[in-house]
């Protein structure tokens, strides 16, 4: 099991426990609220994205516009890539407790989705491309 899978499993367990102790409407209000994100965390994520994009440009010999980085991802997903908007969304609740995983795994993974789309068009999300 990867670190990210373990993280998702822990989040799911916490939500199951939360739903058993709280009413449904109260739980919905808590999950919809986005916590205030520390500017240092935001800056670390922006820097990681810049470094990943620079490495990709160097290795592939092509330049791409810098994707927008948003901290609005909800639910169990740590992050998602949105091709049409050329943006990466990160889950701020998971980010706060798991910054190293986000910097070294999640951000590069989501950037890879965008670059595969730019190079190959629509294809299987975790296919050979």
XYZ file of C-alpha atoms in Angstrom:
129
model
C 0.000 0.000 0.000
C 1.381 3.414 -0.934
C 1.514 6.313 1.488
C -1.298 8.002 -0.395
C -3.550 4.935 -0.171
C -2.893 4.721 3.572
C -3.759 8.387 3.912
C -7.042 7.936 2.051
C -7.905 4.913 4.183
C -7.278 6.904 7.404
C -9.407 9.781 6.130
C -12.252 7.413 5.308
C -12.073 5.819 8.774
C -12.159 9.240 10.408
C -15.213 10.230 8.383
C -17.028 7.007 9.276
C -16.384 7.670 12.968
C -17.445 11.287 12.551
C -20.712 10.309 10.881
C -21.488 7.919 13.723
C -21.034 10.658 16.326
C -22.485 13.682 14.504
C -25.723 14.414 12.721
C -25.681 14.395 8.936
C -26.365 18.120 8.500
C -23.683 19.042 11.063
C -21.137 16.823 9.274
C -21.975 18.396 5.896
C -21.361 21.869 7.260
C -17.959 20.863 8.582
C -16.815 19.170 5.356
C -17.893 22.117 3.175
C -15.865 24.661 5.137
C -12.427 25.239 3.712
C -9.906 25.933 6.447
C -7.744 29.017 6.207
C -4.558 27.829 4.527
C -1.226 28.927 5.956
C 0.589 31.091 3.373
C 3.762 29.022 3.941
C 1.893 25.836 2.896
C 0.525 27.562 -0.188
C 3.996 28.863 -1.096
C 5.549 25.402 -0.637
C 2.962 23.890 -3.003
C 3.469 26.654 -5.573
C 7.243 26.125 -5.429
C 6.864 22.339 -5.808
C 4.664 22.880 -8.869
C 7.206 25.271 -10.400
C 10.044 22.786 -9.822
C 8.059 19.875 -11.320
C 7.129 21.949 -14.358
C 10.767 22.990 -14.846
C 11.914 19.333 -14.687
C 9.239 18.302 -17.165
C 10.228 21.094 -19.538
C 13.886 20.092 -19.279
C 13.238 16.379 -19.853
C 10.643 16.678 -22.584
C 12.115 19.689 -24.350
C 8.812 21.507 -24.463
C 7.362 24.350 -22.449
C 3.820 24.473 -21.090
C 1.912 27.226 -19.368
C 1.931 27.006 -15.600
C -1.272 25.391 -14.323
C -3.402 27.226 -11.805
C -3.135 25.699 -8.335
C -6.343 25.764 -6.295
C -7.018 24.441 -2.805
C -10.686 23.556 -3.265
C -10.680 19.778 -3.686
C -13.113 18.082 -1.346
C -13.918 14.510 -0.427
C -11.403 11.677 -0.305
C -9.263 12.743 -3.247
C -5.945 14.370 -2.397
C -5.921 16.184 -5.733
C -7.379 16.298 -9.219
C -6.275 17.656 -12.581
C -8.771 19.607 -14.706
C -7.681 19.662 -18.335
C -10.125 22.220 -19.716
C -9.164 24.799 -17.079
C -5.491 23.747 -16.961
C -5.617 23.613 -13.188
C -4.735 21.355 -10.290
C -6.991 21.216 -7.254
C -5.627 20.077 -3.908
C -7.521 18.995 -0.811
C -6.626 21.536 1.903
C -7.781 19.285 4.740
C -5.395 16.522 3.714
C -2.636 18.955 2.772
C -2.326 20.416 6.261
C -1.361 17.070 7.841
C 0.494 15.559 4.877
C 2.604 18.253 3.277
C 5.594 16.020 2.292
C 3.310 13.574 0.465
C 1.665 16.428 -1.417
C 4.983 18.000 -2.390
C 6.641 14.780 -3.563
C 3.718 12.667 -4.836
C 0.378 14.434 -5.283
C 1.501 17.601 -7.098
C 3.826 15.751 -9.524
C 1.103 13.139 -10.132
C -1.554 15.720 -10.997
C 0.872 17.677 -13.171
C 1.661 14.445 -15.012
C -2.055 14.077 -15.823
C -2.071 17.540 -17.391
C 1.103 16.925 -19.387
C -0.108 13.548 -20.671
C -3.285 15.266 -21.814
C -1.236 17.982 -23.551
C 0.935 15.413 -25.327
C -1.551 12.623 -26.095
C -5.047 14.062 -25.736
C -7.700 12.182 -23.834
C -6.557 8.747 -22.734
C -6.882 6.385 -19.780
C -5.943 8.263 -16.594
C -3.272 5.802 -15.499
C -2.479 4.168 -18.789
C 0.891 3.567 -20.458
C 1.174 7.194 -21.652
